[in-house]
Short mmCIF file of C-alpha atoms in Angstrom, two decimals:
data_model
loop_
_atom_site.label_atom_id
_atom_site.label_comp_id
_atom_site.label_asym_id
_atom_site.label_seq_id
_atom_site.Cartn_x
_atom_site.Cartn_y
_atom_site.Cartn_z
CA MET A 6 -20.80 -85.53 19.84
CA ALA A 7 -17.58 -83.56 19.00
CA ALA A 8 -15.89 -86.33 17.43
CA VAL A 9 -18.89 -86.48 15.02
CA VAL A 10 -18.96 -82.70 14.51
CA LEU A 11 -15.16 -82.49 13.75
CA SER A 12 -15.73 -85.75 11.15
CA MET A 13 -18.71 -83.58 9.63
CA ILE A 14 -16.07 -80.84 9.15
CA VAL A 15 -13.56 -82.67 7.66
CA PHE A 16 -15.97 -84.48 5.42
CA ALA A 17 -17.81 -81.52 4.17
CA LEU A 18 -14.57 -79.09 3.74
CA VAL A 19 -13.08 -81.88 1.70
CA GLY A 20 -16.31 -82.13 -0.34
CA ALA A 21 -16.50 -78.46 -0.85
CA ILE A 22 -12.92 -77.47 -1.45
CA SER A 23 -12.17 -80.42 -4.07
CA PRO A 24 -12.09 -79.29 -7.61
CA GLY A 25 -15.43 -79.32 -9.29
CA PRO A 26 -17.72 -77.45 -11.77
CA VAL A 27 -18.91 -75.02 -9.02
CA ASN A 28 -15.45 -74.11 -7.79
CA ILE A 29 -14.24 -73.65 -11.34
CA ILE A 30 -16.82 -71.08 -12.02
CA ALA A 31 -16.14 -69.45 -8.78
CA THR A 32 -12.33 -69.28 -9.76
CA GLY A 33 -13.35 -67.74 -13.36
CA ALA A 34 -15.83 -65.31 -11.67
CA GLY A 35 -13.17 -64.33 -9.28
CA ALA A 36 -10.49 -63.72 -11.75
CA ASN A 37 -12.73 -61.75 -14.30
CA PHE A 38 -14.59 -59.56 -11.90
CA GLY A 39 -13.01 -60.00 -8.27
CA PHE A 40 -13.85 -61.80 -5.27
CA VAL A 41 -16.91 -59.30 -4.07
CA LYS A 42 -18.68 -59.75 -7.40
CA ALA A 43 -18.07 -63.34 -7.28
CA LEU A 44 -19.72 -63.62 -3.90
CA PRO A 45 -23.51 -63.89 -5.23
CA HIS A 46 -22.27 -67.27 -7.00
CA VAL A 47 -20.33 -68.34 -4.08
CA LEU A 48 -23.60 -67.62 -1.58
CA GLY A 49 -25.68 -69.11 -4.09
CA ALA A 50 -23.95 -72.39 -4.41
CA THR A 51 -23.54 -72.45 -0.57
CA VAL A 52 -27.34 -72.01 -0.13
CA ALA A 53 -28.12 -74.56 -2.57
CA TYR A 54 -25.92 -77.06 -0.97
CA ALA A 55 -27.17 -76.66 2.45
CA LEU A 56 -30.67 -77.01 1.16
CA ILE A 57 -29.52 -80.16 -0.79
CA VAL A 58 -28.46 -81.56 2.40
CA PHE A 59 -31.55 -81.06 4.11
CA LEU A 60 -33.68 -82.35 1.57
CA VAL A 61 -31.80 -85.48 1.42
CA GLY A 62 -31.67 -86.01 5.12
CA VAL A 63 -35.56 -85.65 5.43
CA GLY A 64 -36.09 -88.24 2.89
CA LEU A 65 -35.37 -87.38 -0.91
CA ASN A 66 -32.58 -89.91 -0.24
CA GLU A 67 -35.03 -92.74 0.05
CA VAL A 68 -36.84 -91.36 -3.16
CA LEU A 69 -33.52 -91.51 -5.11
CA LEU A 70 -33.05 -94.75 -3.85
CA ARG A 71 -36.42 -96.08 -4.95
CA PHE A 72 -36.28 -93.98 -8.39
CA PRO A 73 -32.86 -94.20 -9.43
CA GLN A 74 -33.91 -92.40 -12.89
CA ILE A 75 -34.55 -89.34 -11.08
CA THR A 76 -30.86 -89.23 -10.72
CA ASP A 77 -30.19 -90.00 -14.42
CA ILE A 78 -32.34 -87.29 -15.50
CA LEU A 79 -30.63 -84.78 -12.90
CA GLN A 80 -27.49 -85.80 -14.18
CA TYR A 81 -28.48 -84.78 -18.09
CA ILE A 82 -30.00 -81.38 -16.97
CA GLY A 83 -27.14 -80.67 -14.99
CA GLY A 84 -24.60 -81.89 -17.63
CA ALA A 85 -26.37 -79.54 -20.21
CA PHE A 86 -26.47 -76.50 -17.90
CA LEU A 87 -22.67 -77.00 -17.03
CA LEU A 88 -21.85 -77.56 -20.61
CA TYR A 89 -23.71 -74.12 -21.42
CA MET A 90 -21.80 -72.23 -18.52
CA SER A 91 -18.66 -73.62 -19.77
CA PHE A 92 -19.46 -72.29 -23.46
CA LYS A 93 -20.15 -68.91 -21.72
CA ILE A 94 -16.67 -68.79 -19.89
CA ALA A 95 -14.72 -70.13 -22.73
CA THR A 96 -16.20 -67.42 -25.30
CA ALA A 97 -16.21 -64.36 -22.87
CA SER A 98 -14.54 -61.64 -24.16
CA PRO A 99 -11.58 -59.93 -22.45
CA VAL A 100 -12.85 -57.59 -19.53
CA ASP A 101 -11.04 -54.27 -19.34
CA ILE A 102 -10.68 -53.45 -15.57
CA ASP A 103 -12.18 -50.02 -15.86
CA ILE A 104 -15.36 -51.21 -17.18
CA ALA A 105 -15.66 -54.64 -15.33
CA SER A 106 -18.47 -52.95 -13.07
CA GLN A 107 -20.85 -52.57 -16.19
CA ILE A 108 -20.61 -56.48 -17.17
CA ILE A 109 -22.52 -59.01 -15.12
CA PRO A 110 -20.93 -61.90 -13.31
CA PRO A 111 -22.44 -64.97 -12.33
CA ARG A 112 -25.71 -64.17 -10.25
CA PHE A 113 -26.84 -65.87 -7.03
CA ILE A 114 -29.61 -67.81 -8.90
CA GLU A 115 -26.83 -68.98 -11.33
CA GLY A 116 -24.62 -70.27 -8.30
CA ALA A 117 -27.64 -71.89 -6.73
CA LEU A 118 -28.25 -73.79 -10.23
CA ALA A 119 -24.87 -74.75 -10.78
CA GLN A 120 -24.95 -76.41 -7.55
CA GLY A 121 -28.41 -77.79 -7.48
CA LEU A 122 -27.75 -79.48 -11.03
CA ASN A 123 -24.13 -80.52 -10.04
CA PRO A 124 -24.63 -84.61 -9.27
CA LYS A 125 -21.56 -84.52 -7.28
CA ALA A 126 -23.48 -82.06 -4.72
CA TRP A 127 -26.16 -84.75 -4.34
CA LEU A 128 -23.90 -87.95 -4.17
CA VAL A 129 -21.68 -86.20 -1.76
CA SER A 130 -24.74 -85.10 0.67
CA MET A 131 -25.99 -88.51 0.41
CA SER A 132 -23.02 -89.94 1.54
CA GLY A 133 -22.56 -87.39 4.60
CA VAL A 134 -26.23 -88.02 5.46
CA SER A 135 -25.78 -91.73 5.55
CA LEU A 136 -22.69 -91.43 7.44
CA PHE A 137 -23.24 -88.63 9.99
CA VAL A 138 -27.30 -88.43 10.33
CA SER A 139 -28.91 -91.60 9.64
CA ALA A 140 -27.26 -93.64 12.54
CA GLN A 141 -27.83 -91.12 14.95
CA HIS A 142 -30.60 -91.22 18.01
CA LEU A 143 -31.35 -87.67 17.50
CA ALA A 144 -31.37 -87.83 13.50
CA PHE A 145 -32.98 -84.63 12.97
CA PHE A 146 -30.75 -82.53 15.41
CA TYR A 147 -27.78 -84.15 13.74
CA LEU A 148 -29.23 -83.15 10.42
CA LEU A 149 -29.43 -79.57 11.30
CA VAL A 150 -26.02 -79.67 12.53
CA PHE A 151 -24.65 -81.12 9.44
CA CYS A 152 -26.62 -78.60 7.36
CA LEU A 153 -25.17 -75.76 9.48
CA VAL A 154 -21.62 -77.36 9.07
CA SER A 155 -22.20 -78.06 5.38
CA PHE A 156 -23.20 -74.18 4.84
CA CYS A 157 -20.00 -73.17 6.64
CA MET A 158 -17.70 -75.38 5.00
CA CYS A 159 -19.22 -75.00 1.27
CA LEU A 160 -18.84 -71.21 1.89
CA LEU A 161 -15.33 -71.54 2.74
CA GLY A 162 -14.48 -73.97 0.19
CA VAL A 163 -16.24 -72.25 -2.80
CA GLY A 164 -15.04 -68.87 -1.47
CA THR A 165 -11.54 -70.18 -1.50
CA TRP A 166 -11.45 -70.79 -5.24
CA ALA A 167 -13.30 -67.32 -5.62
CA VAL A 168 -10.33 -65.71 -3.70
CA LEU A 169 -7.68 -67.67 -5.75
CA GLY A 170 -9.37 -66.39 -9.12
CA HIS A 171 -9.27 -62.99 -7.53
CA PHE A 172 -5.52 -63.07 -7.38
CA ILE A 173 -4.96 -64.65 -10.50
CA GLY A 174 -7.02 -61.96 -12.02
CA LYS A 175 -4.29 -59.31 -11.29
CA TYR A 176 -2.16 -61.27 -13.85
CA LEU A 177 -4.73 -60.93 -16.43
CA SER A 178 -4.78 -57.41 -17.40
CA ASP A 179 -3.43 -58.83 -20.79
CA ASP A 180 -6.28 -59.34 -23.09
CA ARG A 181 -4.44 -62.58 -24.46
CA HIS A 182 -4.00 -64.15 -20.88
CA GLN A 183 -7.60 -63.38 -20.14
CA VAL A 184 -8.76 -65.20 -23.28
CA MET A 185 -6.25 -67.97 -22.76
CA PHE A 186 -7.54 -68.45 -19.10
CA ASN A 187 -11.45 -68.22 -19.87
CA ARG A 188 -10.82 -71.14 -22.46
CA ILE A 189 -8.73 -73.42 -20.06
CA MET A 190 -11.65 -72.55 -17.56
CA GLY A 191 -14.23 -73.27 -20.22
CA VAL A 192 -12.45 -76.66 -21.10
CA LEU A 193 -11.90 -77.84 -17.24
CA LEU A 194 -15.56 -77.12 -16.65
CA SER A 195 -16.66 -79.27 -19.90
CA SER A 196 -14.13 -81.75 -18.71
CA THR A 197 -15.74 -82.36 -15.27
CA VAL A 198 -19.11 -83.07 -17.22
CA VAL A 199 -17.42 -85.66 -19.21
CA THR A 200 -15.93 -87.11 -16.13
CA MET A 201 -19.21 -87.01 -14.66
CA PHE A 202 -20.89 -89.13 -17.26
CA LEU A 203 -17.85 -91.79 -17.97
CA GLN A 204 -18.22 -92.26 -13.81
CA GLY A 205 -21.86 -92.75 -14.25
#
C-alpha cells in the first residue's frame, strides 16, 4: 500500500503544481492581494478538486465515457468562465497597498468554479482514479485515500503559486509594473483556454 500511496502523492503533486488556469489565478491573487487574501481561492480550488476526484471515483467516470458530449459542454462552459476571469485579471486597475484591504480578491466560490470548470482537473482525476483506484481490491478505501492525497497535494500546489505571487507582489508597488503583470497573467490564462481547445 505504501508504494501506491507514494505514487498517488507524486501523481497528484505533479498535476496540482503544473501551470494551469487555477494556478495562474492564484498567482495573480497572491501578487495583488497577498497570500492570506488569496487563501479563499486556494481552498475553493482544493475542495473542488477533492470533490471531483470523489465524483469520478464513484461512477461519474463511467457516465462521461458513455456520454462524452458532457465533457464537451463542460469544456465550453469552463472556457467561457476562464476567459471571463482572464479579462477581469487583465483589466484590473493597479491596487494601492494602503487600500488593498477594500478590494475584493477571488472568493472561495470563484476558486471552486475555476477548478470545477477546468477540464484539466477532470482529465487528471479520471487518469488518477483509473491508475490508483479502479484496479484495487478495496476500491472505495483507495478512493478515499486518493481524495485525501489529492486534497493535500492540491492545497500545496495551488498554495505554492499563491506564495510565489505574494513575493512577486513586493516588486509591484509601481502601478506600471502592476498593470503589465496583470495583463501578462490575463494573457497566460486565456492562452490556457486556447490550448485546451486545440488539444481537444
